[in-house]
mmCIF file of C-alpha atoms in Angstrom:
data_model
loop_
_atom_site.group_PDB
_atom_site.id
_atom_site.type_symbol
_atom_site.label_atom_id
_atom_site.label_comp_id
_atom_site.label_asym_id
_atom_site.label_seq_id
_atom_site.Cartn_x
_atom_site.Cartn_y
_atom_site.Cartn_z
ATOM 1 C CA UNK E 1 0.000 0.000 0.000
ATOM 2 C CA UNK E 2 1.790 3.384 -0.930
ATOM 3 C CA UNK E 3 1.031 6.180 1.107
ATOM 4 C CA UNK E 4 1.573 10.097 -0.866
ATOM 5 C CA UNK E 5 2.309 13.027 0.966
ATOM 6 C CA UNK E 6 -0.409 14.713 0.188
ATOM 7 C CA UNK E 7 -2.872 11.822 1.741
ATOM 8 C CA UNK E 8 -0.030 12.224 4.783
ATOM 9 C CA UNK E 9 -0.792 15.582 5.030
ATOM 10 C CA UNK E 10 -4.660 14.973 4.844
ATOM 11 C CA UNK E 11 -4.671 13.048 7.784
ATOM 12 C CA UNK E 12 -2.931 15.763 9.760
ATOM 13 C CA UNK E 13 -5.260 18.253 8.981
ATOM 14 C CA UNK E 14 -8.173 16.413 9.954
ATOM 15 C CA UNK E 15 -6.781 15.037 13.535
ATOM 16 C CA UNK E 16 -6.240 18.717 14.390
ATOM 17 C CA UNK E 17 -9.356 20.019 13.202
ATOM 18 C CA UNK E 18 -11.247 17.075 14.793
ATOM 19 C CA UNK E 19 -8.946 18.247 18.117
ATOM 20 C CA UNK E 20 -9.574 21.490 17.570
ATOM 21 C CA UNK E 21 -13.402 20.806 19.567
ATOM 22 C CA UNK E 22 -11.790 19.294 22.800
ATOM 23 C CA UNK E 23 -9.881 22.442 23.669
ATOM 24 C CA UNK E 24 -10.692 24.542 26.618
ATOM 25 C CA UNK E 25 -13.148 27.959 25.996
ATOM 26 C CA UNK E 26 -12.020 31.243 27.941
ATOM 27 C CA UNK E 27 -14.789 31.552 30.593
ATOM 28 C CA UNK E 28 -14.027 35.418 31.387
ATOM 29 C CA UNK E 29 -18.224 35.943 32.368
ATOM 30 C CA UNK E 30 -18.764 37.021 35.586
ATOM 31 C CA UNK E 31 -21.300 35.438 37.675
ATOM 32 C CA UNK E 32 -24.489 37.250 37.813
ATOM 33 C CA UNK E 33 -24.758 37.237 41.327
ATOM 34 C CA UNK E 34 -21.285 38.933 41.398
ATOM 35 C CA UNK E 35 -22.462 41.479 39.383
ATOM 36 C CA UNK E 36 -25.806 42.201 41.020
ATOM 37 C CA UNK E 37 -23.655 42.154 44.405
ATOM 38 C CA UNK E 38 -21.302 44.935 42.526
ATOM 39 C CA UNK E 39 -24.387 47.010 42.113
ATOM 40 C CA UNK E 40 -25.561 46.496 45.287
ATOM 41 C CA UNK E 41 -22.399 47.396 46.681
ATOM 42 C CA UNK E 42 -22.024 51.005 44.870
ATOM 43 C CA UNK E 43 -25.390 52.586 45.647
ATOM 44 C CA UNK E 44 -24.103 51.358 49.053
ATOM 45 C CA UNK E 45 -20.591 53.322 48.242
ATOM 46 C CA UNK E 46 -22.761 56.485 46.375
ATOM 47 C CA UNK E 47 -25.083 56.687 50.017
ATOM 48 C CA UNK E 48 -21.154 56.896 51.674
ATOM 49 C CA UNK E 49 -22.286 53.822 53.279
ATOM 50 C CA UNK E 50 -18.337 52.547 53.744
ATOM 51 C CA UNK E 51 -19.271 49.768 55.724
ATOM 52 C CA UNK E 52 -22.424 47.789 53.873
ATOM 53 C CA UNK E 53 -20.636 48.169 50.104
ATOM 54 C CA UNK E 54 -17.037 46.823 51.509
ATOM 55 C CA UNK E 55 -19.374 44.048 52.629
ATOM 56 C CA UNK E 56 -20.911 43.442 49.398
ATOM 57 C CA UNK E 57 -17.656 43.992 47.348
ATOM 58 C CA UNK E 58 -16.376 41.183 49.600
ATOM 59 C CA UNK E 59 -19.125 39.244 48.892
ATOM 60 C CA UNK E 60 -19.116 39.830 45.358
ATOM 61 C CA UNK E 61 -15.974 38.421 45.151
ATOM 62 C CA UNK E 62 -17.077 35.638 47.133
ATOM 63 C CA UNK E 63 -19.174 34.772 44.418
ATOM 64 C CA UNK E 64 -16.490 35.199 41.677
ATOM 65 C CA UNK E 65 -12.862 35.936 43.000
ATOM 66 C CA UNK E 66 -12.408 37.129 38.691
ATOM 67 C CA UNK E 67 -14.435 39.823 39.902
ATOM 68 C CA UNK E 68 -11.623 42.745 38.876
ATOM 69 C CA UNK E 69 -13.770 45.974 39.069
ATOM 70 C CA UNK E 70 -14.993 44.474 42.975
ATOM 71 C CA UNK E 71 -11.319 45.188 43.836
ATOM 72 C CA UNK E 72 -10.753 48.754 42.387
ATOM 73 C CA UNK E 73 -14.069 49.523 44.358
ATOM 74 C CA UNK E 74 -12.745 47.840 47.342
ATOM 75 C CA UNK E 75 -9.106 49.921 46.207
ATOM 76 C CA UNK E 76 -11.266 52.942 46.336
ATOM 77 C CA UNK E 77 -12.821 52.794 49.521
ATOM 78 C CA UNK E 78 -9.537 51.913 51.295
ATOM 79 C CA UNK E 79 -8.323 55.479 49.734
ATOM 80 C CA UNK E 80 -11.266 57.364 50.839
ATOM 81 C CA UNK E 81 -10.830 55.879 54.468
ATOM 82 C CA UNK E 82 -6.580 57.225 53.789
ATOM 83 C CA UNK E 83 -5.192 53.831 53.562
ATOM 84 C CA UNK E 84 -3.035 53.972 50.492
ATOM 85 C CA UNK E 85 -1.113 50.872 51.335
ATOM 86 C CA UNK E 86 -4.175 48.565 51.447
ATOM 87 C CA UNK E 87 -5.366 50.637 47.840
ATOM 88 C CA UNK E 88 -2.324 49.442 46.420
ATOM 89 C CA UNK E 89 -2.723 45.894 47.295
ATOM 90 C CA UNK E 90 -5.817 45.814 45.975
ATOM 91 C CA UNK E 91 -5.444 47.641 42.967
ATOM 92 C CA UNK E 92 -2.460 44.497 42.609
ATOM 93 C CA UNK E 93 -5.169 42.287 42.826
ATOM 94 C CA UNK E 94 -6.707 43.781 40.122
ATOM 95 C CA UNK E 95 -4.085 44.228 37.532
ATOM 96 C CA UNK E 96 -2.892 40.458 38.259
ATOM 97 C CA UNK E 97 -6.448 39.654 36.805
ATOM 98 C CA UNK E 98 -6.111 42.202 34.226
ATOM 99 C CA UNK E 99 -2.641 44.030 33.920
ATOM 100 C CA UNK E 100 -3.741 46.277 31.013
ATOM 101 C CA UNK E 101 -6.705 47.703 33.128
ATOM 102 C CA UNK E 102 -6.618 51.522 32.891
ATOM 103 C CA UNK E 103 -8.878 52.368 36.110
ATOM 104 C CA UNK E 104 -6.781 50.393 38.495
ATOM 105 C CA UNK E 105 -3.328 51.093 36.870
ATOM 106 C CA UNK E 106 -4.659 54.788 37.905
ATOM 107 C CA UNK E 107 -5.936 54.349 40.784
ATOM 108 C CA UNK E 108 -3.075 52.694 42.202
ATOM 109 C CA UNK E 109 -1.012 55.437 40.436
ATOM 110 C CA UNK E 110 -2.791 57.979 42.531
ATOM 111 C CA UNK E 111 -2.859 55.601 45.655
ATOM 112 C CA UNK E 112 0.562 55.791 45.219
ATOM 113 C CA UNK E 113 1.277 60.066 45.442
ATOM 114 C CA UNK E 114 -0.994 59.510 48.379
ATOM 115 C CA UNK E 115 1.472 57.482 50.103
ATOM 116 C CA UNK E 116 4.229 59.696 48.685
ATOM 117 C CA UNK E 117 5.536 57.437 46.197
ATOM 118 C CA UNK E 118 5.696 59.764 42.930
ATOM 119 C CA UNK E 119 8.698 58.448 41.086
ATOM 120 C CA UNK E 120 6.174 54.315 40.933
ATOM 121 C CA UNK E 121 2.786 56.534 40.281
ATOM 122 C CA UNK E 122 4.855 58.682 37.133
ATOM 123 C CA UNK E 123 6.310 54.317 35.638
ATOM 124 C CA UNK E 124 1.747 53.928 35.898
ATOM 125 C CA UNK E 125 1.730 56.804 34.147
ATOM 126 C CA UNK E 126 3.981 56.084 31.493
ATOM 127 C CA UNK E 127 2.140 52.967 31.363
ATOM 128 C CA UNK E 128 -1.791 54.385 30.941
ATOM 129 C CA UNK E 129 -0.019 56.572 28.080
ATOM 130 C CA UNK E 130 1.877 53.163 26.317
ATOM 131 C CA UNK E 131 -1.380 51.333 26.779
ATOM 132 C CA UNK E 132 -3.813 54.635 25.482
ATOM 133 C CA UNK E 133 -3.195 55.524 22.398
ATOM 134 C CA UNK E 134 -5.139 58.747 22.343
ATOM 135 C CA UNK E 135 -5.833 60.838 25.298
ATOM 136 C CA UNK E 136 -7.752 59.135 28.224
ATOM 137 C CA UNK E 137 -9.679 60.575 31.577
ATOM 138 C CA UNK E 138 -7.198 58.292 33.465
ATOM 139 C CA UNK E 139 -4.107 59.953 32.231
ATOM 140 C CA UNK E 140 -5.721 63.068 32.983
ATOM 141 C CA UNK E 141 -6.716 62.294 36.084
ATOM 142 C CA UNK E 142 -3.271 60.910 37.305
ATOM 143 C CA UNK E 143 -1.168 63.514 35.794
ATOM 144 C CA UNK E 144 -3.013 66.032 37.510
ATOM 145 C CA UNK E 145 -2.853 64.729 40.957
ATOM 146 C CA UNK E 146 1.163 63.541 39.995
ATOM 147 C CA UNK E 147 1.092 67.458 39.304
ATOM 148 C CA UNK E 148 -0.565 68.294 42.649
ATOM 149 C CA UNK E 149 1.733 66.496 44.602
ATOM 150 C CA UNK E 150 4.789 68.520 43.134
ATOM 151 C CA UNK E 151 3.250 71.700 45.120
ATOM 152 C CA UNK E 152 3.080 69.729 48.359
ATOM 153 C CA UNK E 153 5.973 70.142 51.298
ATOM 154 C CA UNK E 154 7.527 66.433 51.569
ATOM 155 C CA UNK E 155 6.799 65.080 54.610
ATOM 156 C CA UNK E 156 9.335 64.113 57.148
ATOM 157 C CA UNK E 157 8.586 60.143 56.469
ATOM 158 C CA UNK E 158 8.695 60.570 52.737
ATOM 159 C CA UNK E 159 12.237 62.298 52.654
ATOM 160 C CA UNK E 160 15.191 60.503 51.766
ATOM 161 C CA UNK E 161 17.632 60.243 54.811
ATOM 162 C CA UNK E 162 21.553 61.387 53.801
ATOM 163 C CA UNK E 163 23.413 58.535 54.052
ATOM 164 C CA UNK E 164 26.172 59.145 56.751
ATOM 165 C CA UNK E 165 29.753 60.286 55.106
ATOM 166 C CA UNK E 166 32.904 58.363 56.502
ATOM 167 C CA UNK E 167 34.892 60.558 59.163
ATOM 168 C CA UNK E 168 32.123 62.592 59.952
ATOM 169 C CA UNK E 169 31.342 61.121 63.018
ATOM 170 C CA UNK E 170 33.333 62.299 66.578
ATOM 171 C CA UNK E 171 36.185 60.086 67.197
ATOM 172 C CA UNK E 172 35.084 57.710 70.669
ATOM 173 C CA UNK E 173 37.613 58.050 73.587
ATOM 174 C CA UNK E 174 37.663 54.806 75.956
ATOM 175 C CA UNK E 175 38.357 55.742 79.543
ATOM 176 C CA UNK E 176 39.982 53.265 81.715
#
């Protein structure tokens, strides 16, 4: 029996396109519930009820932990109340589901002046601008507050301590 290339080549092209059913669909949906938790959870944020929507962000993801925008809202309370450092984790949390997501590579940029970190908030900056082709609210937004924080006095915590020169320091007599 002689076998041609081209019936060779036949045969590949059908086991692959009869594979081709078996492989696994992106499931990027988020649950329903999630969502209608999400909703709850901002007319909860809108009434500046802090308290009841960090409970039904939480929940929300709960429901679905691919729930991205439930941890920019959760980001954005923990700002509001002045914790920057939890803002940033969560905004993390956020871009490790999506890194290319404009609102929290902002809001973390801005979470960021708040906790005096500039020179990190300017590399999100640089970032929104690579990933926005034209001009976006979010580079607006976090070049203005980047801008803001220019005008500010540096706070004692935020200022860079001198490192301390050799021979500077008085000479240490030992008594007997």
């Amino acid at each position: 029996m002689r076998f041609s290339p081209a019936a060779i080549a036949m045969s590949l092209v059908l086991a692959t396109v009869s594979s081709a059913g078996y492989s696994q669909s992106a499931d990027v949906e988020i649950k329903a519930r999630s969502v209608e938790l999400m909703n709850q959870g901002e007319a909860a944020q809108n009434a500046g009820n802090f308290v009841l929507a960090t409970d039904l962000y939480e929940t929300a993801l709960a429901v679905d932990p691919r729930n991205g925008s439930a941890f920019i809202a959760l980001a954005q309370i923990a700002r509001a109340e002045k914790l920057p450092g939890k803002a940033i984790r969560l905004y993390r949390e956020a871009l490790i589901l999506d890194p290319n997501n404009l609102d929290a590579l902002s809001g973390q940029g801005e979470a960021l002046v708040q906790r005096g970190a500039v020179e990190k908030a300017k590399i999100n900056l640089s970032r929104i601008e690579t990933l926005c082709r034209t001009r976006c609210d979010q580079t607006d937004k976090l070049a203005a507050v980047i801008k803001e924080s220019e005008k500010m006095p540096v706070m004692s915590a935020q200022a860079v301590t001198p490192k301390p020169q050799v021979g500077d320091e008085e000479p240490v007599t030992e008594t007997p």
